[in-house]
Amino acid sequence: GENVEQHPSTLSVQEGDSAVIKCTYSDSASNYFPWYKQELGKRPQLIIDIRSNVGEKKDQRIAVTLNKTAKHFSLHITETQPEDSAVYFCAASRGGGTSGSRLTFGEGTQLTVNP
Amino acid sequence: GAVVSQHPSWVICKSGTSVKIECRSLDFQATTMFWYRQFPKQSLMLMATSNEGSKATYEQGVEKDKFLINHASLTLSTLTVTSAHPEDSSFYICSATTPLSGLAGQVSYNEQFFGPGTRLTVL
């Protein structure tokens, strides 16, 4: 089955700096890679996703890059703000078909943005 | 759009009792629902995949007789934790998804919409 590894487990940055979180996956058939932000005691919130037919996607301060050959993808947050502090999870799935859409999550990264 | 609710949001029960958690898609028909368990400071672990009208598919290591899943309609799935024990205390989260043809232009096929979670504490 799919295995997703995420690094680092904790990340502390100063407000205004950039933050980068990296994930690797094992299943070459995976083609959908979402990123979630989860605040304590709340549901995961989709912040950006990318499909395997593109290499990069950007949404304001957030961007995701995908390297299919190397099987890794990264989340980039620029101009970080204290409200960006949360746990971030990457995930991967094959997509297509009801069972194929199951997500495998990384272990999570606790991001702390210091004012 | 694409709102998923869970009920209850939290529950405390005695060891040995059963607890039922409901997951509802409020504004779309969910052909597939997923149940996750999340322990403190850990990731979401998929417990089972539930397709409407069929038996759930459980992940390896998840006891199907202990975690009963029913997906009787396109908007409701239930998870029943039977004979709960303190080690079952966790945050249980459901998610729902639907094919692109159901909500074209609004929902991607792959995107899962998460419920707010249910905090279960077994005493």
PDB file of C-alpha atoms in Angstrom:
ATOM      1  CA  GLY A   1       0.000   0.000   0.000  1.00  0.00           C
ATOM      2  CA  GLU A   2       0.847   3.666  -0.101  1.00  0.00           C
ATOM      3  CA  ASN A   3       3.316   5.097   2.409  1.00  0.00           C
ATOM      4  CA  VAL A   4       3.651   8.853   2.894  1.00  0.00           C
ATOM      5  CA  GLU A   5       6.505  10.364   4.845  1.00  0.00           C
ATOM      6  CA  GLN A   6       6.495  13.986   5.963  1.00  0.00           C
ATOM      7  CA  HIS A   7       9.276  16.244   7.214  1.00  0.00           C
ATOM      8  CA  PRO A   8       9.917  18.078   9.421  1.00  0.00           C
ATOM      9  CA  SER A   9       7.690  17.063  12.313  1.00  0.00           C
ATOM     10  CA  THR A  10       8.027  20.530  13.843  1.00  0.00           C
ATOM     11  CA  LEU A  11       8.868  23.836  12.219  1.00  0.00           C
ATOM     12  CA  SER A  12       9.269  27.209  13.880  1.00  0.00           C
ATOM     13  CA  VAL A  13       9.642  30.381  11.829  1.00  0.00           C
ATOM     14  CA  GLN A  14       9.518  34.104  12.367  1.00  0.00           C
ATOM     15  CA  GLU A  15       6.554  36.026  11.100  1.00  0.00           C
ATOM     16  CA  GLY A  16       7.131  37.029   7.494  1.00  0.00           C
ATOM     17  CA  ASP A  17       9.531  34.176   6.761  1.00  0.00           C
ATOM     18  CA  SER A  18       8.752  31.287   4.452  1.00  0.00           C
ATOM     19  CA  ALA A  19       7.955  27.751   5.554  1.00  0.00           C
ATOM     20  CA  VAL A  20       8.518  24.597   3.542  1.00  0.00           C
ATOM     21  CA  ILE A  21       7.172  21.145   4.345  1.00  0.00           C
ATOM     22  CA  LYS A  22       8.154  18.114   2.304  1.00  0.00           C
ATOM     23  CA  CYS A  23       6.514  14.761   1.678  1.00  0.00           C
ATOM     24  CA  THR A  24       7.473  11.627  -0.191  1.00  0.00           C
ATOM     25  CA  TYR A  25       5.178   8.874  -1.357  1.00  0.00           C
ATOM     26  CA  SER A  26       5.758   5.296  -2.422  1.00  0.00           C
ATOM     27  CA  ASP A  27       2.899   4.405  -4.778  1.00  0.00           C
ATOM     28  CA  SER A  28       3.675   5.526  -8.321  1.00  0.00           C
ATOM     29  CA  ALA A  29      -0.032   5.212  -9.143  1.00  0.00           C
ATOM     30  CA  SER A  30      -0.953   8.017  -6.727  1.00  0.00           C
ATOM     31  CA  ASN A  31      -2.170  11.030  -8.660  1.00  0.00           C
ATOM     32  CA  TYR A  32      -3.837  13.330  -6.149  1.00  0.00           C
ATOM     33  CA  PHE A  33      -1.956  15.176  -3.410  1.00  0.00           C
ATOM     34  CA  PRO A  34      -3.879  17.413  -1.011  1.00  0.00           C
ATOM     35  CA  TRP A  35      -2.546  19.441   1.880  1.00  0.00           C
ATOM     36  CA  TYR A  36      -4.575  20.003   5.021  1.00  0.00           C
ATOM     37  CA  LYS A  37      -4.338  22.441   7.889  1.00  0.00           C
ATOM     38  CA  GLN A  38      -5.685  21.240  11.212  1.00  0.00           C
ATOM     39  CA  GLU A  39      -6.156  23.358  14.275  1.00  0.00           C
ATOM     40  CA  LEU A  40      -6.401  21.712  17.661  1.00  0.00           C
ATOM     41  CA  GLY A  41      -9.627  19.767  18.078  1.00  0.00           C
ATOM     42  CA  LYS A  42     -10.946  20.696  14.649  1.00  0.00           C
ATOM     43  CA  ARG A  43     -11.413  19.036  11.300  1.00  0.00           C
ATOM     44  CA  PRO A  44      -8.684  19.013   8.650  1.00  0.00           C
ATOM     45  CA  GLN A  45      -9.150  21.899   6.266  1.00  0.00           C
ATOM     46  CA  LEU A  46      -8.050  21.537   2.646  1.00  0.00           C
ATOM     47  CA  ILE A  47      -5.717  24.402   1.804  1.00  0.00           C
ATOM     48  CA  ILE A  48      -4.394  23.341  -1.582  1.00  0.00           C
ATOM     49  CA  ASP A  49      -4.169  20.246  -3.728  1.00  0.00           C
ATOM     50  CA  ILE A  50      -2.359  19.169  -6.848  1.00  0.00           C
ATOM     51  CA  ARG A  51      -2.883  16.478  -9.398  1.00  0.00           C
ATOM     52  CA  SER A  52      -0.178  14.535 -11.147  1.00  0.00           C
ATOM     53  CA  ASN A  53      -0.706  16.254 -14.484  1.00  0.00           C
ATOM     54  CA  VAL A  54       0.804  19.505 -13.166  1.00  0.00           C
ATOM     55  CA  GLY A  55       4.082  20.290 -11.458  1.00  0.00           C
ATOM     56  CA  GLU A  56       3.156  23.359  -9.489  1.00  0.00           C
ATOM     57  CA  LYS A  57       0.114  25.159  -8.193  1.00  0.00           C
ATOM     58  CA  LYS A  58      -0.147  28.446  -6.359  1.00  0.00           C
ATOM     59  CA  ASP A  59      -2.884  30.135  -4.375  1.00  0.00           C
ATOM     60  CA  GLN A  60      -1.864  33.479  -2.918  1.00  0.00           C
ATOM     61  CA  ARG A  61       0.750  32.762  -0.206  1.00  0.00           C
ATOM     62  CA  ILE A  62       0.531  29.010  -0.598  1.00  0.00           C
ATOM     63  CA  ALA A  63       2.120  26.884  -3.295  1.00  0.00           C
ATOM     64  CA  VAL A  64       2.643  23.202  -3.859  1.00  0.00           C
ATOM     65  CA  THR A  65       5.194  21.550  -6.109  1.00  0.00           C
ATOM     66  CA  LEU A  66       5.182  17.966  -7.320  1.00  0.00           C
ATOM     67  CA  ASN A  67       8.029  15.867  -8.669  1.00  0.00           C
ATOM     68  CA  LYS A  68       6.509  12.663  -9.995  1.00  0.00           C
ATOM     69  CA  THR A  69       9.826  11.145 -10.944  1.00  0.00           C
ATOM     70  CA  ALA A  70      11.227  11.507  -7.466  1.00  0.00           C
ATOM     71  CA  LYS A  71       7.820  10.924  -5.868  1.00  0.00           C
ATOM     72  CA  HIS A  72       7.879  13.908  -3.623  1.00  0.00           C
ATOM     73  CA  PHE A  73       5.809  17.030  -3.171  1.00  0.00           C
ATOM     74  CA  SER A  74       6.219  20.122  -1.057  1.00  0.00           C
ATOM     75  CA  LEU A  75       4.151  22.847   0.520  1.00  0.00           C
ATOM     76  CA  HIS A  76       5.476  26.383   0.490  1.00  0.00           C
ATOM     77  CA  ILE A  77       3.997  29.133   2.618  1.00  0.00           C
ATOM     78  CA  THR A  78       5.364  32.625   2.085  1.00  0.00           C
ATOM     79  CA  GLU A  79       5.012  35.698   4.301  1.00  0.00           C
ATOM     80  CA  THR A  80       3.915  33.548   7.217  1.00  0.00           C
ATOM     81  CA  GLN A  81       1.550  34.967   9.790  1.00  0.00           C
ATOM     82  CA  PRO A  82       0.810  33.845  13.367  1.00  0.00           C
ATOM     83  CA  GLU A  83      -2.570  32.520  12.220  1.00  0.00           C
ATOM     84  CA  ASP A  84      -0.730  30.067   9.974  1.00  0.00           C
ATOM     85  CA  SER A  85       0.317  28.215  13.141  1.00  0.00           C
ATOM     86  CA  ALA A  86      -1.289  24.759  13.046  1.00  0.00           C
ATOM     87  CA  VAL A  87      -0.564  21.163  12.147  1.00  0.00           C
ATOM     88  CA  TYR A  88      -0.217  20.560   8.424  1.00  0.00           C
ATOM     89  CA  PHE A  89      -0.764  17.164   6.825  1.00  0.00           C
ATOM     90  CA  CYS A  90       0.096  16.022   3.345  1.00  0.00           C
ATOM     91  CA  ALA A  91      -1.770  13.124   1.783  1.00  0.00           C
ATOM     92  CA  ALA A  92      -1.807  11.023  -1.343  1.00  0.00           C
ATOM     93  CA  SER A  93      -4.376   8.955  -3.175  1.00  0.00           C
ATOM     94  CA  ARG A  94      -4.835   7.165  -6.470  1.00  0.00           C
ATOM     95  CA  GLY A  95      -8.104   8.854  -7.189  1.00  0.00           C
ATOM     96  CA  GLY A  96     -10.539   7.278  -9.586  1.00  0.00           C
ATOM     97  CA  GLY A  97     -13.073   4.786  -8.301  1.00  0.00           C
ATOM     98  CA  THR A  98     -14.553   4.896  -4.853  1.00  0.00           C
ATOM     99  CA  SER A  99     -11.927   2.749  -3.177  1.00  0.00           C
ATOM    100  CA  GLY A 100      -9.150   4.419  -5.089  1.00  0.00           C
ATOM    101  CA  SER A 101      -9.895   7.769  -3.548  1.00  0.00           C
ATOM    102  CA  ARG A 102      -8.773   6.686  -0.091  1.00  0.00           C
ATOM    103  CA  LEU A 103      -6.188   9.048   1.347  1.00  0.00           C
ATOM    104  CA  THR A 104      -2.942   8.109   3.040  1.00  0.00           C
ATOM    105  CA  PHE A 105      -1.739  10.864   5.350  1.00  0.00           C
ATOM    106  CA  GLY A 106       1.728  11.933   6.354  1.00  0.00           C
ATOM    107  CA  GLU A 107       2.609  12.169  10.028  1.00  0.00           C
ATOM    108  CA  GLY A 108       2.013  15.912  10.208  1.00  0.00           C
ATOM    109  CA  THR A 109       4.094  19.028  10.784  1.00  0.00           C
ATOM    110  CA  GLN A 110       3.483  21.380  13.698  1.00  0.00           C
ATOM    111  CA  LEU A 111       4.136  24.830  12.301  1.00  0.00           C
ATOM    112  CA  THR A 112       4.654  27.667  14.753  1.00  0.00           C
ATOM    113  CA  VAL A 113       4.921  31.225  13.480  1.00  0.00           C
ATOM    114  CA  ASN A 114       6.455  33.519  16.055  1.00  0.00           C
ATOM    115  CA  PRO A 115       5.342  37.161  16.050  1.00  0.00           C
TER     116      PRO A 115
ATOM    117  CA  GLY B   1     -21.641  23.609  -0.444  1.00  0.00           C
ATOM    118  CA  ALA B   2     -20.137  20.199   0.404  1.00  0.00           C
ATOM    119  CA  VAL B   3     -20.852  20.299   4.127  1.00  0.00           C
ATOM    120  CA  VAL B   4     -20.411  17.256   6.339  1.00  0.00           C
ATOM    121  CA  SER B   5     -21.716  17.084   9.882  1.00  0.00           C
ATOM    122  CA  GLN B   6     -21.064  14.659  12.715  1.00  0.00           C
ATOM    123  CA  HIS B   7     -23.046  13.891  15.789  1.00  0.00           C
ATOM    124  CA  PRO B   8     -22.321  13.949  18.623  1.00  0.00           C
ATOM    125  CA  SER B   9     -19.359  16.319  18.771  1.00  0.00           C
ATOM    126  CA  TRP B  10     -18.216  14.700  21.980  1.00  0.00           C
ATOM    127  CA  VAL B  11     -19.309  11.754  24.098  1.00  0.00           C
ATOM    128  CA  ILE B  12     -18.232  10.228  27.386  1.00  0.00           C
ATOM    129  CA  CYS B  13     -19.227   6.663  28.121  1.00  0.00           C
ATOM    130  CA  LYS B  14     -18.499   3.862  30.539  1.00  0.00           C
ATOM    131  CA  SER B  15     -16.292   0.966  29.608  1.00  0.00           C
ATOM    132  CA  GLY B  16     -18.278  -1.862  28.025  1.00  0.00           C
ATOM    133  CA  THR B  17     -20.987   0.295  26.508  1.00  0.00           C
ATOM    134  CA  SER B  18     -21.565   1.017  22.827  1.00  0.00           C
ATOM    135  CA  VAL B  19     -21.470   4.401  21.179  1.00  0.00           C
ATOM    136  CA  LYS B  20     -22.920   5.402  17.811  1.00  0.00           C
ATOM    137  CA  ILE B  21     -21.503   8.274  15.777  1.00  0.00           C
ATOM    138  CA  GLU B  22     -23.361   9.723  12.801  1.00  0.00           C
ATOM    139  CA  CYS B  23     -21.849  11.297   9.729  1.00  0.00           C
ATOM    140  CA  ARG B  24     -24.082  13.227   7.349  1.00  0.00           C
ATOM    141  CA  SER B  25     -23.484  14.956   4.044  1.00  0.00           C
ATOM    142  CA  LEU B  26     -25.841  17.910   4.229  1.00  0.00           C
ATOM    143  CA  ASP B  27     -25.939  19.253   0.695  1.00  0.00           C
ATOM    144  CA  PHE B  28     -24.642  16.495  -1.548  1.00  0.00           C
ATOM    145  CA  GLN B  29     -24.954  12.781  -2.016  1.00  0.00           C
ATOM    146  CA  ALA B  30     -21.922  10.923  -0.762  1.00  0.00           C
ATOM    147  CA  THR B  31     -21.325   7.670  -2.575  1.00  0.00           C
ATOM    148  CA  THR B  32     -18.365   6.985  -0.342  1.00  0.00           C
ATOM    149  CA  MET B  33     -17.632   7.881   3.249  1.00  0.00           C
ATOM    150  CA  PHE B  34     -14.445   7.291   5.174  1.00  0.00           C
ATOM    151  CA  TRP B  35     -13.901   6.865   8.882  1.00  0.00           C
ATOM    152  CA  TYR B  36     -10.664   7.976  10.504  1.00  0.00           C
ATOM    153  CA  ARG B  37      -9.298   7.806  14.013  1.00  0.00           C
ATOM    154  CA  GLN B  38      -6.831  10.337  15.334  1.00  0.00           C
ATOM    155  CA  PHE B  39      -4.962   9.975  18.613  1.00  0.00           C
ATOM    156  CA  PRO B  40      -3.436  13.071  20.262  1.00  0.00           C
ATOM    157  CA  LYS B  41      -0.551  14.538  18.309  1.00  0.00           C
ATOM    158  CA  GLN B  42      -0.823  11.856  15.659  1.00  0.00           C
ATOM    159  CA  SER B  43      -1.988  11.672  12.096  1.00  0.00           C
ATOM    160  CA  LEU B  44      -5.344  10.554  10.762  1.00  0.00           C
ATOM    161  CA  MET B  45      -5.503   6.811  10.386  1.00  0.00           C
ATOM    162  CA  LEU B  46      -8.073   5.399   8.006  1.00  0.00           C
ATOM    163  CA  MET B  47     -10.266   2.815   9.693  1.00  0.00           C
ATOM    164  CA  ALA B  48     -12.663   1.893   6.920  1.00  0.00           C
ATOM    165  CA  THR B  49     -14.190   2.886   3.616  1.00  0.00           C
ATOM    166  CA  SER B  50     -17.959   2.853   3.418  1.00  0.00           C
ATOM    167  CA  ASN B  51     -19.895   2.697   0.160  1.00  0.00           C
ATOM    168  CA  GLU B  52     -23.617   3.258   0.136  1.00  0.00           C
ATOM    169  CA  GLY B  53     -25.553   0.024   0.105  1.00  0.00           C
ATOM    170  CA  SER B  54     -22.587  -2.295   0.538  1.00  0.00           C
ATOM    171  CA  LYS B  55     -20.392  -3.603   3.293  1.00  0.00           C
ATOM    172  CA  ALA B  56     -17.583  -1.427   4.540  1.00  0.00           C
ATOM    173  CA  THR B  57     -13.984  -2.204   3.687  1.00  0.00           C
ATOM    174  CA  TYR B  58     -11.838  -2.203   6.802  1.00  0.00           C
ATOM    175  CA  GLU B  59      -8.159  -1.392   6.988  1.00  0.00           C
ATOM    176  CA  GLN B  60      -5.758  -3.994   8.258  1.00  0.00           C
ATOM    177  CA  GLY B  61      -5.804  -4.222  12.020  1.00  0.00           C
ATOM    178  CA  VAL B  62      -9.251  -2.665  12.450  1.00  0.00           C
ATOM    179  CA  GLU B  63     -11.755  -5.067  14.011  1.00  0.00           C
ATOM    180  CA  LYS B  64     -14.932  -5.014  11.957  1.00  0.00           C
ATOM    181  CA  ASP B  65     -16.962  -6.601  14.755  1.00  0.00           C
ATOM    182  CA  LYS B  66     -15.904  -3.857  17.130  1.00  0.00           C
ATOM    183  CA  PHE B  67     -16.326  -0.914  14.780  1.00  0.00           C
ATOM    184  CA  LEU B  68     -19.624  -1.430  13.019  1.00  0.00           C
ATOM    185  CA  ILE B  69     -20.202   0.765  10.002  1.00  0.00           C
ATOM    186  CA  ASN B  70     -23.495   1.271   8.232  1.00  0.00           C
ATOM    187  CA  HIS B  71     -23.997   3.384   5.117  1.00  0.00           C
ATOM    188  CA  ALA B  72     -27.683   2.923   4.466  1.00  0.00           C
ATOM    189  CA  SER B  73     -28.248   6.090   2.452  1.00  0.00           C
ATOM    190  CA  LEU B  74     -26.317   8.504   0.279  1.00  0.00           C
ATOM    191  CA  THR B  75     -26.271  11.087   3.061  1.00  0.00           C
ATOM    192  CA  LEU B  76     -25.710   9.072   6.217  1.00  0.00           C
ATOM    193  CA  SER B  77     -23.069   6.733   7.547  1.00  0.00           C
ATOM    194  CA  THR B  78     -22.820   5.547  11.137  1.00  0.00           C
ATOM    195  CA  LEU B  79     -19.932   4.163  13.155  1.00  0.00           C
ATOM    196  CA  THR B  80     -20.765   2.155  16.254  1.00  0.00           C
ATOM    197  CA  VAL B  81     -17.982   1.450  18.699  1.00  0.00           C
ATOM    198  CA  THR B  82     -19.113  -1.683  20.484  1.00  0.00           C
ATOM    199  CA  SER B  83     -17.994  -2.649  23.987  1.00  0.00           C
ATOM    200  CA  ALA B  84     -15.862   0.452  24.209  1.00  0.00           C
ATOM    201  CA  HIS B  85     -12.718   0.445  26.330  1.00  0.00           C
ATOM    202  CA  PRO B  86     -10.451   3.294  27.450  1.00  0.00           C
ATOM    203  CA  GLU B  87      -8.006   2.542  24.633  1.00  0.00           C
ATOM    204  CA  ASP B  88     -10.797   3.392  22.171  1.00  0.00           C
ATOM    205  CA  SER B  89     -10.776   6.966  23.422  1.00  0.00           C
ATOM    206  CA  SER B  90      -9.870   9.059  20.427  1.00  0.00           C
ATOM    207  CA  PHE B  91     -11.000  11.683  17.932  1.00  0.00           C
ATOM    208  CA  TYR B  92     -13.135  10.047  15.252  1.00  0.00           C
ATOM    209  CA  ILE B  93     -13.510  11.924  11.973  1.00  0.00           C
ATOM    210  CA  CYS B  94     -15.551  11.038   8.934  1.00  0.00           C
ATOM    211  CA  SER B  95     -15.201  12.313   5.416  1.00  0.00           C
ATOM    212  CA  ALA B  96     -17.346  12.069   2.334  1.00  0.00           C
ATOM    213  CA  THR B  97     -16.709  12.155  -1.358  1.00  0.00           C
ATOM    214  CA  THR B  98     -18.670  11.935  -4.538  1.00  0.00           C
ATOM    215  CA  PRO B  99     -17.906  11.539  -8.217  1.00  0.00           C
ATOM    216  CA  LEU B 100     -17.392  14.630 -10.313  1.00  0.00           C
ATOM    217  CA  SER B 101     -20.527  13.883 -12.290  1.00  0.00           C
ATOM    218  CA  GLY B 102     -22.606  14.501  -9.215  1.00  0.00           C
ATOM    219  CA  LEU B 103     -21.462  18.076  -8.616  1.00  0.00           C
ATOM    220  CA  ALA B 104     -19.749  19.090 -11.822  1.00  0.00           C
ATOM    221  CA  GLY B 105     -17.672  22.204 -11.560  1.00  0.00           C
ATOM    222  CA  GLN B 106     -17.988  22.414  -7.777  1.00  0.00           C
ATOM    223  CA  VAL B 107     -16.458  19.272  -6.385  1.00  0.00           C
ATOM    224  CA  SER B 108     -13.435  17.430  -7.602  1.00  0.00           C
ATOM    225  CA  TYR B 109     -13.712  13.708  -7.795  1.00  0.00           C
ATOM    226  CA  ASN B 110     -10.911  13.151  -5.356  1.00  0.00           C
ATOM    227  CA  GLU B 111     -11.624  15.777  -2.751  1.00  0.00           C
ATOM    228  CA  GLN B 112     -12.836  14.531   0.587  1.00  0.00           C
ATOM    229  CA  PHE B 113     -14.976  16.724   2.806  1.00  0.00           C
ATOM    230  CA  PHE B 114     -14.396  16.204   6.480  1.00  0.00           C
ATOM    231  CA  GLY B 115     -16.836  16.258   9.338  1.00  0.00           C
ATOM    232  CA  PRO B 116     -15.983  18.227  12.493  1.00  0.00           C
ATOM    233  CA  GLY B 117     -15.031  15.100  14.398  1.00  0.00           C
ATOM    234  CA  THR B 118     -16.306  13.344  17.508  1.00  0.00           C
ATOM    235  CA  ARG B 119     -14.257  13.231  20.677  1.00  0.00           C
ATOM    236  CA  LEU B 120     -14.870   9.880  22.407  1.00  0.00           C
ATOM    237  CA  THR B 121     -13.770   9.384  25.992  1.00  0.00           C
ATOM    238  CA  VAL B 122     -14.251   5.965  27.549  1.00  0.00           C
ATOM    239  CA  LEU B 123     -14.009   5.863  31.315  1.00  0.00           C
TER     240      LEU B 123
END
